[in-house]
């Protein structure tokens, strides 16, 4: 089980008590869990790195592997939990005239496909990507309100449903690798999800 939380203020003061609360609620100790998930972004530069640092400290102390969870995939999961949408366009305002972007589709096994579409794009490039899609897609994230013309003339049915904050997906299903382990595991140095 992966539990994600979005903390705005006093993160450093609240994070360890939150970890203790989550473990107590699950009836497990840190040494009894299989892996530690962390939000790998995209997101605020400082916030993502604080999260990775805290998770890495806990994981190293308990000798646990880490699993990086995409903010955009978490938002897609949140949209599915709230609306049942299985095709989700996630867009976060990346500031400086750019958008963190992903196109996610939930498969028959409940796994989100589309991680390879994650990118940081200029709004015009988002419009080009939208023209390559068809059908109905749910939309989530701050990118839609920051750039209201993103979907202009794209030919898609895009119900605007922006009610998902990063971290509100709560649980994200990860695909298994061919070796049977989870994707995005790392030990030692873990990196934020940065896009080219």
mmCIF file with all atom_site columns, C-alpha atoms in Angstrom:
data_model
loop_
_atom_site.group_PDB
_atom_site.id
_atom_site.type_symbol
_atom_site.label_atom_id
_atom_site.label_alt_id
_atom_site.label_comp_id
_atom_site.label_asym_id
_atom_site.label_entity_id
_atom_site.label_seq_id
_atom_site.pdbx_PDB_ins_code
_atom_site.Cartn_x
_atom_site.Cartn_y
_atom_site.Cartn_z
_atom_site.occupancy
_atom_site.B_iso_or_equiv
_atom_site.pdbx_formal_charge
_atom_site.auth_seq_id
_atom_site.auth_comp_id
_atom_site.auth_asym_id
_atom_site.auth_atom_id
_atom_site.pdbx_PDB_model_num
ATOM 1   C CA . UNK A 1 1   ? 0.000   0.000  0.000   1.00 0.00 ? 1   UNK A CA 1
ATOM 2   C CA . UNK A 1 2   ? 1.295   3.452  -0.887  1.00 0.00 ? 2   UNK A CA 1
ATOM 3   C CA . UNK A 1 3   ? -0.050  6.363  1.107   1.00 0.00 ? 3   UNK A CA 1
ATOM 4   C CA . UNK A 1 4   ? 0.614   9.827  -0.218  1.00 0.00 ? 4   UNK A CA 1
ATOM 5   C CA . UNK A 1 5   ? 0.023   13.118 1.520   1.00 0.00 ? 5   UNK A CA 1
ATOM 6   C CA . UNK A 1 6   ? 0.269   16.730 0.432   1.00 0.00 ? 6   UNK A CA 1
ATOM 7   C CA . UNK A 1 7   ? 1.644   18.991 3.173   1.00 0.00 ? 7   UNK A CA 1
ATOM 8   C CA . UNK A 1 8   ? 1.715   22.755 2.673   1.00 0.00 ? 8   UNK A CA 1
ATOM 9   C CA . UNK A 1 9   ? 3.287   24.230 5.809   1.00 0.00 ? 9   UNK A CA 1
ATOM 10  C CA . UNK A 1 10  ? 5.679   23.113 8.529   1.00 0.00 ? 10  UNK A CA 1
ATOM 11  C CA . UNK A 1 11  ? 6.568   19.986 6.582   1.00 0.00 ? 11  UNK A CA 1
ATOM 12  C CA . UNK A 1 12  ? 9.732   19.293 8.507   1.00 0.00 ? 12  UNK A CA 1
ATOM 13  C CA . UNK A 1 13  ? 7.930   19.529 11.862  1.00 0.00 ? 13  UNK A CA 1
ATOM 14  C CA . UNK A 1 14  ? 4.986   17.405 10.755  1.00 0.00 ? 14  UNK A CA 1
ATOM 15  C CA . UNK A 1 15  ? 6.503   14.712 8.563   1.00 0.00 ? 15  UNK A CA 1
ATOM 16  C CA . UNK A 1 16  ? 7.868   12.287 11.164  1.00 0.00 ? 16  UNK A CA 1
ATOM 17  C CA . UNK A 1 17  ? 4.675   12.377 13.272  1.00 0.00 ? 17  UNK A CA 1
ATOM 18  C CA . UNK A 1 18  ? 2.726   11.768 10.038  1.00 0.00 ? 18  UNK A CA 1
ATOM 19  C CA . UNK A 1 19  ? 4.917   8.753  9.242   1.00 0.00 ? 19  UNK A CA 1
ATOM 20  C CA . UNK A 1 20  ? 4.295   7.417  12.759  1.00 0.00 ? 20  UNK A CA 1
ATOM 21  C CA . UNK A 1 21  ? 0.524   7.933  12.335  1.00 0.00 ? 21  UNK A CA 1
ATOM 22  C CA . UNK A 1 22  ? 0.487   6.082  8.996   1.00 0.00 ? 22  UNK A CA 1
ATOM 23  C CA . UNK A 1 23  ? 2.469   3.177  10.438  1.00 0.00 ? 23  UNK A CA 1
ATOM 24  C CA . UNK A 1 24  ? 0.255   3.025  13.542  1.00 0.00 ? 24  UNK A CA 1
ATOM 25  C CA . UNK A 1 25  ? -2.897  3.043  11.394  1.00 0.00 ? 25  UNK A CA 1
ATOM 26  C CA . UNK A 1 26  ? -1.536  0.170  9.307   1.00 0.00 ? 26  UNK A CA 1
ATOM 27  C CA . UNK A 1 27  ? -0.360  -1.783 12.351  1.00 0.00 ? 27  UNK A CA 1
ATOM 28  C CA . UNK A 1 28  ? 3.155   -2.073 10.916  1.00 0.00 ? 28  UNK A CA 1
ATOM 29  C CA . UNK A 1 29  ? 6.595   -0.788 11.795  1.00 0.00 ? 29  UNK A CA 1
ATOM 30  C CA . UNK A 1 30  ? 8.973   0.789  9.290   1.00 0.00 ? 30  UNK A CA 1
ATOM 31  C CA . UNK A 1 31  ? 11.029  -2.421 9.281   1.00 0.00 ? 31  UNK A CA 1
ATOM 32  C CA . UNK A 1 32  ? 7.958   -4.468 8.281   1.00 0.00 ? 32  UNK A CA 1
ATOM 33  C CA . UNK A 1 33  ? 7.127   -2.670 5.049   1.00 0.00 ? 33  UNK A CA 1
ATOM 34  C CA . UNK A 1 34  ? 8.456   -3.739 1.650   1.00 0.00 ? 34  UNK A CA 1
ATOM 35  C CA . UNK A 1 35  ? 9.398   -0.366 0.179   1.00 0.00 ? 35  UNK A CA 1
ATOM 36  C CA . UNK A 1 36  ? 9.065   3.360  0.758   1.00 0.00 ? 36  UNK A CA 1
ATOM 37  C CA . UNK A 1 37  ? 7.314   5.511  -1.849  1.00 0.00 ? 37  UNK A CA 1
ATOM 38  C CA . UNK A 1 38  ? 8.213   9.123  -2.461  1.00 0.00 ? 38  UNK A CA 1
ATOM 39  C CA . UNK A 1 39  ? 6.763   11.836 -4.671  1.00 0.00 ? 39  UNK A CA 1
ATOM 40  C CA . UNK A 1 40  ? 9.346   12.282 -7.408  1.00 0.00 ? 40  UNK A CA 1
ATOM 41  C CA . UNK A 1 41  ? 7.620   15.259 -8.974  1.00 0.00 ? 41  UNK A CA 1
ATOM 42  C CA . UNK A 1 42  ? 7.065   17.194 -10.967 1.00 0.00 ? 42  UNK A CA 1
ATOM 43  C CA . UNK A 1 43  ? 6.488   19.880 -8.416  1.00 0.00 ? 43  UNK A CA 1
ATOM 44  C CA . UNK A 1 44  ? 8.183   22.672 -6.545  1.00 0.00 ? 44  UNK A CA 1
ATOM 45  C CA . UNK A 1 45  ? 11.949  22.389 -6.601  1.00 0.00 ? 45  UNK A CA 1
ATOM 46  C CA . UNK A 1 46  ? 12.280  22.636 -2.833  1.00 0.00 ? 46  UNK A CA 1
ATOM 47  C CA . UNK A 1 47  ? 9.245   20.530 -1.942  1.00 0.00 ? 47  UNK A CA 1
ATOM 48  C CA . UNK A 1 48  ? 10.232  17.590 -4.136  1.00 0.00 ? 48  UNK A CA 1
ATOM 49  C CA . UNK A 1 49  ? 13.763  17.588 -2.759  1.00 0.00 ? 49  UNK A CA 1
ATOM 50  C CA . UNK A 1 50  ? 12.598  17.805 0.858   1.00 0.00 ? 50  UNK A CA 1
ATOM 51  C CA . UNK A 1 51  ? 10.312  14.824 0.236   1.00 0.00 ? 51  UNK A CA 1
ATOM 52  C CA . UNK A 1 52  ? 13.070  12.799 -1.402  1.00 0.00 ? 52  UNK A CA 1
ATOM 53  C CA . UNK A 1 53  ? 15.510  13.645 1.391   1.00 0.00 ? 53  UNK A CA 1
ATOM 54  C CA . UNK A 1 54  ? 13.117  12.602 4.147   1.00 0.00 ? 54  UNK A CA 1
ATOM 55  C CA . UNK A 1 55  ? 12.134  9.409  2.329   1.00 0.00 ? 55  UNK A CA 1
ATOM 56  C CA . UNK A 1 56  ? 15.764  8.583  1.616   1.00 0.00 ? 56  UNK A CA 1
ATOM 57  C CA . UNK A 1 57  ? 16.703  9.040  5.272   1.00 0.00 ? 57  UNK A CA 1
ATOM 58  C CA . UNK A 1 58  ? 13.883  6.743  6.402   1.00 0.00 ? 58  UNK A CA 1
ATOM 59  C CA . UNK A 1 59  ? 14.664  4.177  3.693   1.00 0.00 ? 59  UNK A CA 1
ATOM 60  C CA . UNK A 1 60  ? 18.372  4.087  4.450   1.00 0.00 ? 60  UNK A CA 1
ATOM 61  C CA . UNK A 1 61  ? 17.696  3.776  8.182   1.00 0.00 ? 61  UNK A CA 1
ATOM 62  C CA . UNK A 1 62  ? 15.359  0.817  7.625   1.00 0.00 ? 62  UNK A CA 1
ATOM 63  C CA . UNK A 1 63  ? 17.267  -0.650 4.637   1.00 0.00 ? 63  UNK A CA 1
ATOM 64  C CA . UNK A 1 64  ? 14.232  -0.261 2.345   1.00 0.00 ? 64  UNK A CA 1
ATOM 65  C CA . UNK A 1 65  ? 14.094  0.206  -1.416  1.00 0.00 ? 65  UNK A CA 1
ATOM 66  C CA . UNK A 1 66  ? 12.414  3.389  -2.630  1.00 0.00 ? 66  UNK A CA 1
ATOM 67  C CA . UNK A 1 67  ? 9.715   3.766  -5.283  1.00 0.00 ? 67  UNK A CA 1
ATOM 68  C CA . UNK A 1 68  ? 9.352   7.086  -7.089  1.00 0.00 ? 68  UNK A CA 1
ATOM 69  C CA . UNK A 1 69  ? 5.720   8.063  -7.676  1.00 0.00 ? 69  UNK A CA 1
ATOM 70  C CA . UNK A 1 70  ? 4.852   10.632 -10.331 1.00 0.00 ? 70  UNK A CA 1
ATOM 71  C CA . UNK A 1 71  ? 2.753   13.599 -9.239  1.00 0.00 ? 71  UNK A CA 1
ATOM 72  C CA . UNK A 1 72  ? 0.980   13.470 -12.601 1.00 0.00 ? 72  UNK A CA 1
ATOM 73  C CA . UNK A 1 73  ? 0.144   9.751  -12.252 1.00 0.00 ? 73  UNK A CA 1
ATOM 74  C CA . UNK A 1 74  ? -1.144  10.399 -8.742  1.00 0.00 ? 74  UNK A CA 1
ATOM 75  C CA . UNK A 1 75  ? -3.435  13.100 -10.106 1.00 0.00 ? 75  UNK A CA 1
ATOM 76  C CA . UNK A 1 76  ? -4.754  10.689 -12.752 1.00 0.00 ? 76  UNK A CA 1
ATOM 77  C CA . UNK A 1 77  ? -5.488  8.161  -10.006 1.00 0.00 ? 77  UNK A CA 1
ATOM 78  C CA . UNK A 1 78  ? -7.302  10.845 -8.017  1.00 0.00 ? 78  UNK A CA 1
ATOM 79  C CA . UNK A 1 79  ? -9.456  11.716 -11.029 1.00 0.00 ? 79  UNK A CA 1
ATOM 80  C CA . UNK A 1 80  ? -10.335 8.040  -11.495 1.00 0.00 ? 80  UNK A CA 1
ATOM 81  C CA . UNK A 1 81  ? -11.253 7.642  -7.826  1.00 0.00 ? 81  UNK A CA 1
ATOM 82  C CA . UNK A 1 82  ? -13.533 10.697 -7.963  1.00 0.00 ? 82  UNK A CA 1
ATOM 83  C CA . UNK A 1 83  ? -15.062 10.347 -11.443 1.00 0.00 ? 83  UNK A CA 1
ATOM 84  C CA . UNK A 1 84  ? -14.252 6.907  -12.841 1.00 0.00 ? 84  UNK A CA 1
ATOM 85  C CA . UNK A 1 85  ? -12.298 8.522  -15.702 1.00 0.00 ? 85  UNK A CA 1
ATOM 86  C CA . UNK A 1 86  ? -9.897  6.058  -17.312 1.00 0.00 ? 86  UNK A CA 1
ATOM 87  C CA . UNK A 1 87  ? -8.279  8.569  -19.675 1.00 0.00 ? 87  UNK A CA 1
ATOM 88  C CA . UNK A 1 88  ? -6.792  11.618 -17.972 1.00 0.00 ? 88  UNK A CA 1
ATOM 89  C CA . UNK A 1 89  ? -4.794  14.605 -19.190 1.00 0.00 ? 89  UNK A CA 1
ATOM 90  C CA . UNK A 1 90  ? -2.749  15.999 -16.299 1.00 0.00 ? 90  UNK A CA 1
ATOM 91  C CA . UNK A 1 91  ? -1.319  19.508 -16.623 1.00 0.00 ? 91  UNK A CA 1
ATOM 92  C CA . UNK A 1 92  ? 0.458   21.467 -13.892 1.00 0.00 ? 92  UNK A CA 1
ATOM 93  C CA . UNK A 1 93  ? 1.513   25.082 -14.360 1.00 0.00 ? 93  UNK A CA 1
ATOM 94  C CA . UNK A 1 94  ? 5.317   24.820 -14.341 1.00 0.00 ? 94  UNK A CA 1
ATOM 95  C CA . UNK A 1 95  ? 5.690   28.618 -14.324 1.00 0.00 ? 95  UNK A CA 1
ATOM 96  C CA . UNK A 1 96  ? 7.987   30.454 -16.736 1.00 0.00 ? 96  UNK A CA 1
ATOM 97  C CA . UNK A 1 97  ? 5.639   29.763 -19.649 1.00 0.00 ? 97  UNK A CA 1
ATOM 98  C CA . UNK A 1 98  ? 5.667   25.960 -19.407 1.00 0.00 ? 98  UNK A CA 1
ATOM 99  C CA . UNK A 1 99  ? 3.381   23.092 -18.403 1.00 0.00 ? 99  UNK A CA 1
ATOM 100 C CA . UNK A 1 100 ? 4.194   19.754 -16.738 1.00 0.00 ? 100 UNK A CA 1
ATOM 101 C CA . UNK A 1 101 ? 2.191   17.387 -18.913 1.00 0.00 ? 101 UNK A CA 1
ATOM 102 C CA . UNK A 1 102 ? 1.109   13.726 -19.143 1.00 0.00 ? 102 UNK A CA 1
ATOM 103 C CA . UNK A 1 103 ? -1.513  11.612 -20.918 1.00 0.00 ? 103 UNK A CA 1
ATOM 104 C CA . UNK A 1 104 ? -2.569  8.685  -18.738 1.00 0.00 ? 104 UNK A CA 1
ATOM 105 C CA . UNK A 1 105 ? -4.829  5.729  -19.556 1.00 0.00 ? 105 UNK A CA 1
ATOM 106 C CA . UNK A 1 106 ? -5.913  3.106  -17.031 1.00 0.00 ? 106 UNK A CA 1
ATOM 107 C CA . UNK A 1 107 ? -5.659  -0.443 -18.398 1.00 0.00 ? 107 UNK A CA 1
ATOM 108 C CA . UNK A 1 108 ? -7.899  -3.442 -17.649 1.00 0.00 ? 108 UNK A CA 1
ATOM 109 C CA . UNK A 1 109 ? -5.664  -4.435 -14.703 1.00 0.00 ? 109 UNK A CA 1
ATOM 110 C CA . UNK A 1 110 ? -6.041  -0.976 -13.135 1.00 0.00 ? 110 UNK A CA 1
ATOM 111 C CA . UNK A 1 111 ? -2.505  0.137  -13.972 1.00 0.00 ? 111 UNK A CA 1
ATOM 112 C CA . UNK A 1 112 ? -1.918  3.625  -15.355 1.00 0.00 ? 112 UNK A CA 1
ATOM 113 C CA . UNK A 1 113 ? -0.079  3.680  -18.679 1.00 0.00 ? 113 UNK A CA 1
ATOM 114 C CA . UNK A 1 114 ? 1.492   6.857  -20.011 1.00 0.00 ? 114 UNK A CA 1
ATOM 115 C CA . UNK A 1 115 ? 4.548   7.625  -17.931 1.00 0.00 ? 115 UNK A CA 1
ATOM 116 C CA . UNK A 1 116 ? 6.521   7.977  -21.164 1.00 0.00 ? 116 UNK A CA 1
ATOM 117 C CA . UNK A 1 117 ? 4.309   10.964 -22.100 1.00 0.00 ? 117 UNK A CA 1
ATOM 118 C CA . UNK A 1 118 ? 5.430   13.003 -19.079 1.00 0.00 ? 118 UNK A CA 1
ATOM 119 C CA . UNK A 1 119 ? 7.192   16.154 -20.236 1.00 0.00 ? 119 UNK A CA 1
ATOM 120 C CA . UNK A 1 120 ? 7.607   19.847 -19.610 1.00 0.00 ? 120 UNK A CA 1
ATOM 121 C CA . UNK A 1 121 ? 6.144   21.627 -22.628 1.00 0.00 ? 121 UNK A CA 1
ATOM 122 C CA . UNK A 1 122 ? 5.343   25.054 -23.957 1.00 0.00 ? 122 UNK A CA 1
ATOM 123 C CA . UNK A 1 123 ? 1.554   25.537 -24.166 1.00 0.00 ? 123 UNK A CA 1
ATOM 124 C CA . UNK A 1 124 ? 1.715   25.497 -27.981 1.00 0.00 ? 124 UNK A CA 1
ATOM 125 C CA . UNK A 1 125 ? 3.305   22.035 -27.880 1.00 0.00 ? 125 UNK A CA 1
ATOM 126 C CA . UNK A 1 126 ? 0.492   20.827 -25.582 1.00 0.00 ? 126 UNK A CA 1
ATOM 127 C CA . UNK A 1 127 ? -1.964  21.936 -28.272 1.00 0.00 ? 127 UNK A CA 1
ATOM 128 C CA . UNK A 1 128 ? -0.048  19.864 -30.834 1.00 0.00 ? 128 UNK A CA 1
ATOM 129 C CA . UNK A 1 129 ? -0.172  16.815 -28.549 1.00 0.00 ? 129 UNK A CA 1
ATOM 130 C CA . UNK A 1 130 ? -3.917  17.252 -28.012 1.00 0.00 ? 130 UNK A CA 1
ATOM 131 C CA . UNK A 1 131 ? -4.532  17.217 -31.762 1.00 0.00 ? 131 UNK A CA 1
ATOM 132 C CA . UNK A 1 132 ? -2.983  13.725 -31.899 1.00 0.00 ? 132 UNK A CA 1
ATOM 133 C CA . UNK A 1 133 ? -5.521  12.320 -29.398 1.00 0.00 ? 133 UNK A CA 1
ATOM 134 C CA . UNK A 1 134 ? -9.156  11.347 -29.871 1.00 0.00 ? 134 UNK A CA 1
ATOM 135 C CA . UNK A 1 135 ? -12.224 10.691 -27.741 1.00 0.00 ? 135 UNK A CA 1
ATOM 136 C CA . UNK A 1 136 ? -13.051 11.897 -24.250 1.00 0.00 ? 136 UNK A CA 1
ATOM 137 C CA . UNK A 1 137 ? -10.390 12.665 -21.659 1.00 0.00 ? 137 UNK A CA 1
ATOM 138 C CA . UNK A 1 138 ? -10.757 14.052 -18.127 1.00 0.00 ? 138 UNK A CA 1
ATOM 139 C CA . UNK A 1 139 ? -8.518  17.009 -17.298 1.00 0.00 ? 139 UNK A CA 1
ATOM 140 C CA . UNK A 1 140 ? -6.809  17.662 -13.964 1.00 0.00 ? 140 UNK A CA 1
ATOM 141 C CA . UNK A 1 141 ? -4.293  20.108 -12.622 1.00 0.00 ? 141 UNK A CA 1
ATOM 142 C CA . UNK A 1 142 ? -3.449  23.786 -12.414 1.00 0.00 ? 142 UNK A CA 1
ATOM 143 C CA . UNK A 1 143 ? -2.206  23.926 -16.005 1.00 0.00 ? 143 UNK A CA 1
ATOM 144 C CA . UNK A 1 144 ? -5.752  24.094 -17.372 1.00 0.00 ? 144 UNK A CA 1
ATOM 145 C CA . UNK A 1 145 ? -6.678  27.226 -15.425 1.00 0.00 ? 145 UNK A CA 1
ATOM 146 C CA . UNK A 1 146 ? -3.250  28.841 -15.893 1.00 0.00 ? 146 UNK A CA 1
ATOM 147 C CA . UNK A 1 147 ? -3.420  28.250 -19.661 1.00 0.00 ? 147 UNK A CA 1
ATOM 148 C CA . UNK A 1 148 ? -7.158  28.285 -20.529 1.00 0.00 ? 148 UNK A CA 1
ATOM 149 C CA . UNK A 1 149 ? -6.496  28.079 -24.282 1.00 0.00 ? 149 UNK A CA 1
ATOM 150 C CA . UNK A 1 150 ? -4.585  24.767 -24.070 1.00 0.00 ? 150 UNK A CA 1
ATOM 151 C CA . UNK A 1 151 ? -7.435  22.794 -25.610 1.00 0.00 ? 151 UNK A CA 1
ATOM 152 C CA . UNK A 1 152 ? -8.512  25.407 -28.143 1.00 0.00 ? 152 UNK A CA 1
ATOM 153 C CA . UNK A 1 153 ? -9.481  23.765 -31.452 1.00 0.00 ? 153 UNK A CA 1
ATOM 154 C CA . UNK A 1 154 ? -8.186  20.312 -30.464 1.00 0.00 ? 154 UNK A CA 1
ATOM 155 C CA . UNK A 1 155 ? -11.328 18.394 -31.451 1.00 0.00 ? 155 UNK A CA 1
ATOM 156 C CA . UNK A 1 156 ? -11.533 16.481 -28.153 1.00 0.00 ? 156 UNK A CA 1
ATOM 157 C CA . UNK A 1 157 ? -14.241 16.237 -25.524 1.00 0.00 ? 157 UNK A CA 1
ATOM 158 C CA . UNK A 1 158 ? -12.463 17.564 -22.441 1.00 0.00 ? 158 UNK A CA 1
ATOM 159 C CA . UNK A 1 159 ? -14.627 17.812 -19.336 1.00 0.00 ? 159 UNK A CA 1
ATOM 160 C CA . UNK A 1 160 ? -12.725 20.167 -17.064 1.00 0.00 ? 160 UNK A CA 1
ATOM 161 C CA . UNK A 1 161 ? -12.365 18.505 -13.729 1.00 0.00 ? 161 UNK A CA 1
ATOM 162 C CA . UNK A 1 162 ? -9.554  20.237 -11.900 1.00 0.00 ? 162 UNK A CA 1
ATOM 163 C CA . UNK A 1 163 ? -10.352 18.977 -8.404  1.00 0.00 ? 163 UNK A CA 1
ATOM 164 C CA . UNK A 1 164 ? -7.197  16.929 -7.895  1.00 0.00 ? 164 UNK A CA 1
ATOM 165 C CA . UNK A 1 165 ? -4.291  18.341 -5.929  1.00 0.00 ? 165 UNK A CA 1
ATOM 166 C CA . UNK A 1 166 ? -0.952  16.552 -6.110  1.00 0.00 ? 166 UNK A CA 1
ATOM 167 C CA . UNK A 1 167 ? -0.941  13.705 -3.628  1.00 0.00 ? 167 UNK A CA 1
ATOM 168 C CA . UNK A 1 168 ? -4.697  13.290 -3.481  1.00 0.00 ? 168 UNK A CA 1
ATOM 169 C CA . UNK A 1 169 ? -4.666  10.027 -5.438  1.00 0.00 ? 169 UNK A CA 1
ATOM 170 C CA . UNK A 1 170 ? -3.710  8.198  -2.246  1.00 0.00 ? 170 UNK A CA 1
ATOM 171 C CA . UNK A 1 171 ? -2.863  4.917  -3.897  1.00 0.00 ? 171 UNK A CA 1
ATOM 172 C CA . UNK A 1 172 ? -1.059  4.376  -7.163  1.00 0.00 ? 172 UNK A CA 1
ATOM 173 C CA . UNK A 1 173 ? -0.703  0.957  -8.769  1.00 0.00 ? 173 UNK A CA 1
ATOM 174 C CA . UNK A 1 174 ? 2.750   0.314  -10.196 1.00 0.00 ? 174 UNK A CA 1
ATOM 175 C CA . UNK A 1 175 ? 3.556   -1.982 -13.075 1.00 0.00 ? 175 UNK A CA 1
ATOM 176 C CA . UNK A 1 176 ? 5.785   -4.924 -12.327 1.00 0.00 ? 176 UNK A CA 1
ATOM 177 C CA . UNK A 1 177 ? 9.043   -5.205 -14.246 1.00 0.00 ? 177 UNK A CA 1
ATOM 178 C CA . UNK A 1 178 ? 9.936   -8.376 -16.159 1.00 0.00 ? 178 UNK A CA 1
ATOM 179 C CA . UNK A 1 179 ? 12.134  -9.356 -13.232 1.00 0.00 ? 179 UNK A CA 1
ATOM 180 C CA . UNK A 1 180 ? 9.108   -9.201 -10.941 1.00 0.00 ? 180 UNK A CA 1
ATOM 181 C CA . UNK A 1 181 ? 10.223  -6.144 -8.976  1.00 0.00 ? 181 UNK A CA 1
ATOM 182 C CA . UNK A 1 182 ? 8.571   -2.763 -8.864  1.00 0.00 ? 182 UNK A CA 1
ATOM 183 C CA . UNK A 1 183 ? 9.563   -0.026 -11.249 1.00 0.00 ? 183 UNK A CA 1
ATOM 184 C CA . UNK A 1 184 ? 11.419  3.072  -10.114 1.00 0.00 ? 184 UNK A CA 1
ATOM 185 C CA . UNK A 1 185 ? 13.185  1.387  -7.228  1.00 0.00 ? 185 UNK A CA 1
ATOM 186 C CA . UNK A 1 186 ? 16.384  2.985  -6.115  1.00 0.00 ? 186 UNK A CA 1
ATOM 187 C CA . UNK A 1 187 ? 18.872  2.670  -3.326  1.00 0.00 ? 187 UNK A CA 1
ATOM 188 C CA . UNK A 1 188 ? 21.402  5.286  -2.423  1.00 0.00 ? 188 UNK A CA 1
ATOM 189 C CA . UNK A 1 189 ? 20.808  8.358  -4.567  1.00 0.00 ? 189 UNK A CA 1
ATOM 190 C CA . UNK A 1 190 ? 17.254  8.973  -5.786  1.00 0.00 ? 190 UNK A CA 1
ATOM 191 C CA . UNK A 1 191 ? 16.417  11.735 -8.214  1.00 0.00 ? 191 UNK A CA 1
ATOM 192 C CA . UNK A 1 192 ? 13.437  13.905 -8.839  1.00 0.00 ? 192 UNK A CA 1
ATOM 193 C CA . UNK A 1 193 ? 11.454  13.397 -12.017 1.00 0.00 ? 193 UNK A CA 1
ATOM 194 C CA . UNK A 1 194 ? 12.978  16.046 -14.265 1.00 0.00 ? 194 UNK A CA 1
ATOM 195 C CA . UNK A 1 195 ? 11.891  16.390 -17.855 1.00 0.00 ? 195 UNK A CA 1
ATOM 196 C CA . UNK A 1 196 ? 13.835  17.249 -21.003 1.00 0.00 ? 196 UNK A CA 1
#
